[in-house]
XYZ file of C-alpha atoms in Angstrom:
596
model
C -9.452 -103.435 136.880
C -8.900 -100.585 139.266
C -6.880 -102.811 141.567
C -4.718 -104.009 138.690
C -3.935 -100.416 137.637
C -2.969 -99.526 141.195
C -0.636 -102.514 141.389
C 1.410 -101.219 138.394
C 1.482 -97.592 139.477
C 4.190 -97.810 142.138
C 6.775 -99.817 140.131
C 6.124 -97.646 137.050
C 6.634 -94.482 139.083
C 9.870 -95.859 140.536
C 11.213 -96.839 137.095
C 10.422 -93.425 135.622
C 12.032 -91.676 138.597
C 15.144 -93.829 138.339
C 15.438 -93.147 134.600
C 15.133 -89.420 135.236
C 17.869 -89.520 137.877
C 20.171 -91.547 135.640
C 19.768 -89.620 132.392
C 18.830 -86.056 133.371
C 22.468 -85.439 134.365
C 24.857 -86.669 131.686
C 28.390 -87.708 132.608
C 31.247 -85.246 132.111
C 32.030 -84.657 128.443
C 28.635 -85.948 127.260
C 26.858 -82.607 127.329
C 25.461 -81.227 124.081
C 28.378 -79.151 122.758
C 26.432 -76.006 121.979
C 23.571 -73.870 123.151
C 20.958 -72.505 120.765
C 20.462 -69.377 122.879
C 23.331 -66.964 122.181
C 22.512 -64.894 125.248
C 23.187 -67.782 127.587
C 26.567 -69.107 128.597
C 26.312 -72.408 126.744
C 27.647 -75.668 128.150
C 29.468 -75.834 131.478
C 33.240 -76.228 131.596
C 34.661 -79.576 130.451
C 34.270 -82.573 132.705
C 37.856 -82.671 134.008
C 37.359 -79.437 135.945
C 34.408 -80.946 137.822
C 35.568 -84.433 138.694
C 36.394 -85.077 142.331
C 38.466 -88.132 141.343
C 40.871 -86.156 139.171
C 44.273 -84.952 140.242
C 44.351 -81.272 141.157
C 47.626 -79.411 141.160
C 48.709 -78.264 144.567
C 52.167 -76.860 145.125
C 54.480 -79.411 146.705
C 57.785 -78.641 148.454
C 60.259 -77.877 145.678
C 62.810 -80.578 144.912
C 65.259 -78.007 143.519
C 64.559 -74.764 145.384
C 66.204 -71.459 144.508
C 68.655 -70.229 147.128
C 68.460 -66.577 146.140
C 66.144 -64.983 143.602
C 67.467 -62.752 140.837
C 65.675 -59.415 141.362
C 64.199 -57.128 138.760
C 66.691 -54.461 137.611
C 66.326 -51.371 139.763
C 66.966 -47.693 139.322
C 65.424 -45.090 137.072
C 64.487 -46.296 133.600
C 66.721 -45.180 130.758
C 64.912 -43.105 128.130
C 63.858 -45.151 125.101
C 63.529 -43.445 121.715
C 60.044 -42.701 120.444
C 58.549 -45.467 118.280
C 55.327 -44.100 116.840
C 55.057 -41.684 113.947
C 53.850 -38.189 114.777
C 50.482 -38.465 113.068
C 48.835 -35.246 111.825
C 45.206 -34.440 112.544
C 43.104 -36.280 109.954
C 40.386 -34.679 107.872
C 36.704 -35.452 108.358
C 36.612 -37.401 105.078
C 39.708 -39.464 105.926
C 38.338 -40.280 109.360
C 35.005 -41.342 107.884
C 36.679 -43.782 105.479
C 38.954 -45.147 108.206
C 36.145 -45.698 110.714
C 34.069 -47.485 108.075
C 36.868 -50.004 107.596
C 37.394 -50.272 111.332
C 33.712 -51.092 111.808
C 33.923 -53.787 109.145
C 36.696 -55.467 111.137
C 34.704 -55.047 114.354
C 31.679 -56.711 112.753
C 33.825 -59.634 111.638
C 35.088 -59.992 115.201
C 31.555 -59.892 116.600
C 30.453 -62.580 114.151
C 33.245 -64.923 115.238
C 32.805 -64.063 118.922
C 29.056 -64.704 118.828
C 29.659 -68.045 117.154
C 32.114 -68.992 119.884
C 29.811 -67.789 122.630
C 26.801 -69.641 121.274
C 28.450 -72.940 120.421
C 31.706 -73.290 122.381
C 31.452 -71.097 125.472
C 34.100 -71.932 128.071
C 35.734 -74.365 125.659
C 39.090 -73.748 124.013
C 38.082 -73.297 120.394
C 35.049 -73.244 118.143
C 34.937 -75.579 115.152
C 33.571 -73.048 112.662
C 32.025 -75.451 110.145
C 30.292 -77.923 112.453
C 29.549 -75.561 115.380
C 31.236 -77.998 117.727
C 34.284 -77.350 119.891
C 37.754 -78.644 120.535
C 40.004 -78.585 123.579
C 43.484 -77.709 122.381
C 45.102 -75.851 125.275
C 44.205 -77.529 128.526
C 40.448 -76.998 128.293
C 40.540 -73.644 130.096
C 38.510 -71.579 127.612
C 41.465 -70.434 125.513
C 39.444 -68.337 123.054
C 37.606 -66.554 125.863
C 40.765 -65.617 127.786
C 42.737 -64.830 124.641
C 40.008 -62.420 123.485
C 39.571 -60.390 126.675
C 41.685 -57.413 125.621
C 40.271 -57.501 122.074
C 36.824 -56.998 123.590
C 38.150 -54.012 125.537
C 39.928 -52.466 122.557
C 36.865 -52.794 120.332
C 34.552 -51.309 122.943
C 32.428 -54.454 123.289
C 31.547 -53.713 126.893
C 28.637 -56.126 127.346
C 30.619 -58.978 125.850
C 33.572 -58.171 128.099
C 31.362 -58.169 131.189
C 29.978 -61.581 130.222
C 33.492 -62.928 129.748
C 34.587 -61.427 133.055
C 31.802 -63.270 134.852
C 32.679 -66.525 133.103
C 36.371 -66.645 134.007
C 35.422 -67.414 137.614
C 34.391 -70.854 136.356
C 37.828 -71.717 134.964
C 39.731 -74.115 137.218
C 43.433 -73.956 136.435
C 44.263 -76.595 139.040
C 43.357 -79.488 136.759
C 43.083 -80.505 133.136
C 42.311 -83.589 131.108
C 45.611 -83.142 129.248
C 48.503 -85.330 130.351
C 50.989 -82.576 129.503
C 50.742 -78.790 129.671
C 52.384 -76.768 126.925
C 54.076 -74.084 129.006
C 54.685 -71.713 126.092
C 51.092 -71.750 124.819
C 49.674 -71.479 128.335
C 51.967 -68.547 129.006
C 51.246 -66.500 125.886
C 47.492 -67.177 125.638
C 46.275 -67.459 129.229
C 48.812 -65.532 131.305
C 49.261 -62.965 128.541
C 45.498 -62.732 128.061
C 44.774 -61.930 131.685
C 47.694 -59.499 131.987
C 46.793 -57.659 128.790
C 43.210 -57.121 129.923
C 44.392 -56.096 133.401
C 46.832 -53.506 132.040
C 44.386 -52.123 129.472
C 41.821 -51.492 132.212
C 44.434 -49.960 134.548
C 43.915 -52.660 137.154
C 40.193 -51.926 137.517
C 39.315 -55.631 137.661
C 41.350 -57.441 140.361
C 39.936 -60.793 139.207
C 42.174 -60.537 136.134
C 45.369 -60.364 138.186
C 44.032 -63.089 140.468
C 43.532 -65.442 137.514
C 46.902 -64.412 136.060
C 48.505 -65.398 139.349
C 46.741 -68.773 139.263
C 48.182 -69.427 135.818
C 51.668 -68.154 136.665
C 51.832 -70.183 139.873
C 50.674 -73.265 138.013
C 53.270 -73.149 135.234
C 55.992 -72.043 137.637
C 55.932 -75.659 138.760
C 57.500 -76.649 135.442
C 60.719 -74.878 136.507
C 61.386 -77.235 139.438
C 64.215 -79.050 137.662
C 67.873 -79.652 138.409
C 69.064 -76.713 136.314
C 65.871 -74.609 136.726
C 65.148 -74.836 132.998
C 61.444 -75.539 132.480
C 60.064 -78.809 131.223
C 58.337 -77.233 128.226
C 55.783 -80.029 127.819
C 55.176 -80.308 131.523
C 54.190 -83.650 133.064
C 52.142 -81.766 135.584
C 50.700 -84.770 137.400
C 54.211 -85.823 138.456
C 54.763 -82.414 140.031
C 51.322 -82.548 141.643
C 52.296 -85.832 143.275
C 55.672 -84.523 144.446
C 57.649 -86.473 141.841
C 60.626 -85.104 139.947
C 60.636 -83.748 136.402
C 63.438 -82.847 134.011
C 63.704 -80.596 130.965
C 63.688 -82.249 127.572
C 66.787 -82.883 125.505
C 64.673 -81.881 122.497
C 63.167 -78.544 123.451
C 61.849 -76.122 120.846
C 63.825 -72.884 121.103
C 60.735 -70.652 121.138
C 59.194 -72.691 123.931
C 62.276 -72.174 126.082
C 63.096 -68.541 125.381
C 59.707 -66.835 124.967
C 58.444 -66.572 128.538
C 60.169 -63.268 129.330
C 57.493 -60.631 128.900
C 54.715 -62.328 130.783
C 56.826 -63.467 133.740
C 58.550 -60.084 133.978
C 55.202 -58.311 134.046
C 54.014 -60.658 136.799
C 56.965 -59.682 138.994
C 56.368 -56.002 138.251
C 52.701 -56.234 139.244
C 53.009 -58.544 142.259
C 56.481 -57.688 143.585
C 57.131 -61.437 143.635
C 60.684 -62.044 142.355
C 60.105 -65.727 141.551
C 58.723 -65.094 138.087
C 61.503 -62.806 136.879
C 64.104 -65.078 138.449
C 62.727 -68.003 136.453
C 63.078 -66.355 133.053
C 66.287 -64.472 133.823
C 68.071 -67.787 134.330
C 67.011 -68.787 130.814
C 68.138 -65.454 129.364
C 71.548 -65.750 130.989
C 71.998 -69.214 129.473
C 70.933 -68.005 126.025
C 73.273 -65.034 126.207
C 76.170 -67.263 127.235
C 75.531 -69.687 124.368
C 74.848 -67.061 121.683
C 78.451 -66.545 120.484
C 79.224 -70.274 120.675
C 76.561 -71.791 118.416
C 77.315 -73.091 114.923
C 75.947 -69.788 113.586
C 77.182 -67.283 116.173
C 74.516 -64.768 117.108
C 71.675 -67.198 116.452
C 70.320 -70.145 118.382
C 69.312 -73.428 116.710
C 65.703 -74.522 116.360
C 66.079 -77.276 118.970
C 67.882 -77.079 122.298
C 69.012 -79.727 124.741
C 67.512 -78.016 127.785
C 68.650 -80.849 130.044
C 72.357 -80.164 129.480
C 71.891 -76.720 127.847
C 73.609 -77.693 124.627
C 72.933 -75.979 121.299
C 74.168 -78.485 118.720
C 71.233 -78.667 116.318
C 72.426 -77.570 112.826
C 69.118 -75.926 111.817
C 68.641 -72.188 112.182
C 65.602 -70.051 111.400
C 63.628 -67.056 112.605
C 60.428 -68.843 111.632
C 58.361 -71.480 113.382
C 60.017 -73.005 116.469
C 62.305 -69.977 116.953
C 60.418 -66.779 116.052
C 59.304 -65.281 119.353
C 62.753 -65.597 120.962
C 64.002 -62.915 118.582
C 60.743 -60.956 118.813
C 61.083 -60.688 122.591
C 64.612 -59.215 122.612
C 63.672 -55.560 121.942
C 60.324 -55.969 123.704
C 61.844 -57.190 126.972
C 64.327 -54.319 126.763
C 61.366 -51.917 126.647
C 59.389 -53.675 129.382
C 62.393 -53.427 131.699
C 62.640 -49.715 130.958
C 66.103 -50.191 129.397
C 67.495 -50.709 132.900
C 69.920 -53.283 131.504
C 71.861 -53.545 128.251
C 71.633 -57.337 128.143
C 68.826 -57.487 125.610
C 70.373 -54.745 123.470
C 73.580 -56.785 123.188
C 71.672 -59.971 122.397
C 69.606 -58.186 119.753
C 72.712 -56.635 118.181
C 74.388 -60.036 117.887
C 71.241 -61.699 116.539
C 70.410 -58.970 114.038
C 73.940 -58.803 112.671
C 73.851 -62.546 112.037
C 70.330 -62.454 110.576
C 71.402 -59.807 108.053
C 74.566 -61.693 107.138
C 73.258 -65.258 107.018
C 69.473 -65.375 106.580
C 68.094 -62.430 104.599
C 67.742 -62.489 100.819
C 66.025 -60.413 98.151
C 63.274 -62.096 96.200
C 63.222 -61.824 92.405
C 59.946 -60.339 91.174
C 58.620 -59.624 87.707
C 58.038 -55.940 88.457
C 61.418 -55.458 90.137
C 59.892 -54.810 93.557
C 62.587 -54.529 96.236
C 61.413 -57.057 98.807
C 63.202 -59.270 101.314
C 62.612 -62.550 103.099
C 64.366 -64.466 105.885
C 65.466 -67.930 104.780
C 66.643 -70.958 106.739
C 69.913 -72.719 107.393
C 69.305 -76.466 107.416
C 72.912 -77.580 107.696
C 75.890 -75.483 108.695
C 78.031 -77.561 106.329
C 76.430 -75.531 103.532
C 76.769 -71.792 103.312
C 73.672 -71.432 101.135
C 70.363 -70.584 102.749
C 67.059 -72.237 101.989
C 64.960 -69.456 100.365
C 61.780 -70.476 102.159
C 59.294 -67.804 103.186
C 56.765 -68.615 105.902
C 53.741 -66.775 107.151
C 55.147 -67.264 110.653
C 58.285 -65.346 109.633
C 56.251 -62.283 108.679
C 56.559 -60.987 112.248
C 60.172 -60.073 111.516
C 59.422 -56.840 109.641
C 57.693 -55.393 112.693
C 60.365 -56.667 115.069
C 63.193 -55.155 112.998
C 61.209 -51.922 112.805
C 60.853 -51.764 116.589
C 64.527 -52.696 117.053
C 65.586 -50.008 114.612
C 63.735 -47.402 116.664
C 64.491 -48.406 120.248
C 68.142 -49.329 119.610
C 68.888 -46.381 117.288
C 69.608 -48.674 114.339
C 67.846 -46.352 111.907
C 69.597 -47.809 108.851
C 67.591 -51.000 109.394
C 64.199 -49.338 108.956
C 64.502 -49.947 105.225
C 65.099 -53.650 105.903
C 62.012 -53.721 108.126
C 59.944 -52.203 105.322
C 61.313 -54.583 102.685
C 60.524 -57.583 104.901
C 56.996 -56.296 105.441
C 56.575 -55.604 101.727
C 57.746 -59.145 101.009
C 54.797 -60.540 102.943
C 52.384 -58.092 101.300
C 53.719 -59.279 97.929
C 53.166 -62.906 98.944
C 49.519 -62.011 99.623
C 49.040 -60.052 96.419
C 50.485 -62.653 94.001
C 48.159 -65.448 95.130
C 44.825 -65.967 93.298
C 42.945 -65.539 96.588
C 45.012 -62.558 97.711
C 46.163 -64.552 100.759
C 49.671 -65.769 101.596
C 50.169 -69.517 102.143
C 51.746 -71.101 105.208
C 54.997 -71.692 103.330
C 56.473 -70.963 99.902
C 59.870 -70.926 98.248
C 60.987 -67.781 96.437
C 63.531 -67.354 93.671
C 66.406 -65.383 95.232
C 68.224 -62.600 93.425
C 71.816 -63.252 92.390
C 72.651 -59.646 93.168
C 70.413 -57.929 95.739
C 71.460 -54.509 94.478
C 70.687 -55.196 90.817
C 67.912 -57.724 90.369
C 66.138 -57.703 87.032
C 63.558 -60.338 86.226
C 65.155 -63.469 84.747
C 62.621 -65.983 83.466
C 65.236 -68.635 82.821
C 66.630 -68.356 86.360
C 63.116 -68.723 87.785
C 62.574 -71.891 85.734
C 65.963 -73.263 86.757
C 65.168 -72.616 90.423
C 61.841 -74.452 89.995
C 63.494 -77.484 88.402
C 66.063 -77.539 91.209
C 63.349 -77.288 93.837
C 61.456 -80.232 92.302
C 64.682 -82.228 91.740
C 64.195 -82.147 87.967
C 67.677 -80.835 87.258
C 68.147 -82.429 83.832
C 64.814 -81.401 82.386
C 64.178 -78.225 80.461
C 61.707 -75.479 79.676
C 58.773 -77.772 78.994
C 59.132 -79.471 82.379
C 59.349 -76.120 84.150
C 56.188 -74.897 82.430
C 54.401 -78.095 83.408
C 55.404 -77.656 87.061
C 54.291 -74.017 87.027
C 50.905 -74.984 85.608
C 50.227 -77.999 87.808
C 51.361 -76.230 90.991
C 49.824 -72.842 90.124
C 53.079 -70.997 90.810
C 53.002 -67.195 90.484
C 56.112 -65.587 88.926
C 58.977 -65.601 91.417
C 57.564 -68.502 93.471
C 59.317 -71.849 93.007
C 57.252 -74.109 95.281
C 54.332 -73.927 97.695
C 54.826 -76.875 100.078
C 51.989 -75.774 102.378
C 49.188 -73.868 100.611
C 46.925 -73.466 103.650
C 45.953 -70.252 105.402
C 45.378 -70.857 109.104
C 43.979 -67.399 109.974
C 47.476 -66.307 110.940
C 48.306 -62.773 112.162
C 52.026 -62.312 111.466
C 51.718 -60.393 108.193
C 49.139 -57.886 109.423
C 51.151 -57.609 112.660
C 54.138 -56.203 110.777
C 51.942 -54.092 108.493
C 50.347 -52.553 111.599
C 53.661 -51.936 113.378
C 55.288 -50.413 110.302
C 52.247 -48.195 109.791
C 52.499 -46.920 113.365
C 56.244 -46.319 112.824
C 56.050 -44.621 109.420
C 52.482 -43.318 109.010
C 52.525 -44.569 105.404
C 48.927 -44.820 104.165
C 49.944 -47.466 101.591
C 50.227 -49.878 104.498
C 46.626 -49.188 105.477
C 45.604 -49.828 101.861
C 47.475 -53.142 101.894
C 45.802 -54.088 105.181
C 42.373 -53.398 103.720
C 43.100 -55.626 100.681
C 44.297 -58.371 102.995
C 41.257 -58.111 105.252
C 38.696 -58.181 102.445
C 40.326 -61.199 100.809
C 40.637 -63.076 104.088
C 37.052 -62.416 105.122
C 35.755 -63.453 101.710
C 37.544 -66.805 101.846
C 37.148 -67.646 105.540
C 33.607 -66.539 106.459
C 31.293 -69.325 107.626
C 27.793 -69.399 109.041
C 29.169 -69.637 112.569
C 32.503 -67.764 112.476
C 35.624 -67.931 110.276
C 37.576 -70.971 109.104
C 41.078 -71.732 107.894
C 41.313 -72.639 104.218
C 43.146 -75.508 102.555
C 44.633 -73.855 99.445
C 45.252 -70.157 98.833
C 45.843 -70.908 95.134
C 42.188 -71.801 94.702
C 39.550 -69.024 94.828
C 37.042 -71.759 95.700
C 39.246 -73.386 98.314
C 37.808 -75.879 100.765
C 37.441 -74.497 104.277
C 38.885 -76.330 107.282
C 37.022 -76.886 110.527
C 39.343 -74.982 112.830
C 39.621 -71.442 114.177
C 42.493 -70.962 116.597
C 42.097 -68.445 119.371
C 44.668 -66.137 117.776
C 42.113 -65.229 115.087
C 40.297 -63.169 117.718
C 43.307 -62.377 119.868
C 45.734 -61.285 117.151
C 44.611 -61.252 113.538
C 41.402 -59.273 113.882
C 42.909 -57.139 116.653
C 45.753 -56.008 114.387
C 43.328 -55.317 111.529
C 41.219 -53.253 113.927
C 44.200 -51.362 115.346
C 45.594 -50.312 111.967
C 42.294 -48.486 111.389
C 42.176 -47.080 114.930
C 43.418 -43.734 116.135
C 47.149 -43.891 116.919
C 46.617 -43.500 120.682
C 44.743 -46.819 120.868
C 47.392 -49.227 122.202
C 50.159 -46.690 121.634
C 53.449 -48.516 121.007
C 55.204 -45.972 123.215
C 52.987 -47.031 126.128
C 52.543 -50.783 125.608
C 54.561 -53.816 124.583
C 52.592 -56.457 122.694
C 53.431 -60.049 123.538
C 53.594 -62.656 120.796
C 49.841 -63.245 121.176
C 49.185 -59.482 120.770
C 48.398 -58.885 124.450
C 49.372 -55.306 125.437
C 51.531 -55.083 128.558
C 52.021 -51.677 130.127
C 55.522 -50.266 129.793
C 56.952 -48.793 133.025
C 57.600 -45.446 131.359
C 56.870 -43.521 128.189
C 59.259 -42.621 125.444
C 61.551 -39.626 125.169
């Protein structure tokens, strides 16, 4: 018997050893997608960053090199008017109430951050219902990088140090994605590193090192015949030395919203390539601006291959928003050393006021405004659609009014901001939907509530022109339309920041405590509806106080939304708008000089 047992020992040992070797190290992508110990760094980076057989981006000789780089504007900066309100010293009681609200926002951030750290560390995004993860932006830990400056602002030092250690593991030379979205990579990753670097006064060189890795990577997308970037970059072609070309269907925002980050890179590194890249785009946009079908504005889609602007759709919302946002901000970041962005802003703002803005009819006569859309230039009427994405405009107009001495437009900025606050307040959940149509006033200067007009607008919106009062009432009931709202085509809330962004900016400009009160209402309603066991989730229908939650939490929840809620309850010198410019992902970039 003993001999028989010995005869099986060796093969059994070999089989067990082989099984251990085969299964103790799972293939890339097969790792368990979370770690039960929140103090540990969770799963390693996604498989694509580890595979030796994958393509890694290495700069090839340029096929369309630049003969001479456009330099940063030189000379002393021109004084820029003061933006922030001169806040008085607050009382002990006022400070106590403010800090209590600030801490509530900080705790919400910590809850979401801990959920990400425990279940999706070094991944792009946490799935807040299932505690899994998703790779949405190249697989380079988007939430981690996007949140770096939020950690600094909120004084979460230990968490920041952990994140700082982790970014060494991010390999920006490769990705499992076949295309790289240049715009998203720019605002989230490059902006994230630069914001944290500037907030810490350059104390952590690793942040500029990683920023340079990102900037050098996406700079490859500019190697085209006309030096316009291929916005959805076929990066493997460039890595193999093959040619690329810009798309004939390029989203305007993806073409014209690279200014701040690339400018800041040239300022910090003294490398002119980055500024040269975006200045060529700006010059093209400026040249086209008076020649579009709505002079002063650019259409939603651009033929970046031939630089034609023939699309008949115009908006300041999704697909266009940050182009207009960056006009006054780039002016500030350049220290007003050029008037180019002032002129472009003047032309854009004059056209926005004339062609896009309308007053919404409300039951209480509130004087609020919204930017609509132009869907066809054959019609002079605007589409009275409000979007959460458009809510940035109040803050942008407020900043433009200050830095360009257009003080008469401060009231427009406030009315736009109040319009978004109203859209929050009228919903049963206290949260604004992604998109809604509003009944426009016939006369913006004299706009009393008109029930019949509201019903007529609803019937027109639902193509029920010939039907009457009973049909309108049925539509209102079945679609849960608050007074003044004619349709809600997208009732979701995706954890978006644009409304609180403008509320924050207008508070810093005016010092009006009503804006803080509005922010607190918004925050409490959002947290109530979005809180999950692991973090916070988007919701499917803001008309339903028991709305179903959705299993996604984009990185801007931590980078923007909660940051703006925190900042509106911070002391005014925290991210002072006279010292920093916030990119469209809320990353603070240091201005070259203060205000007058």
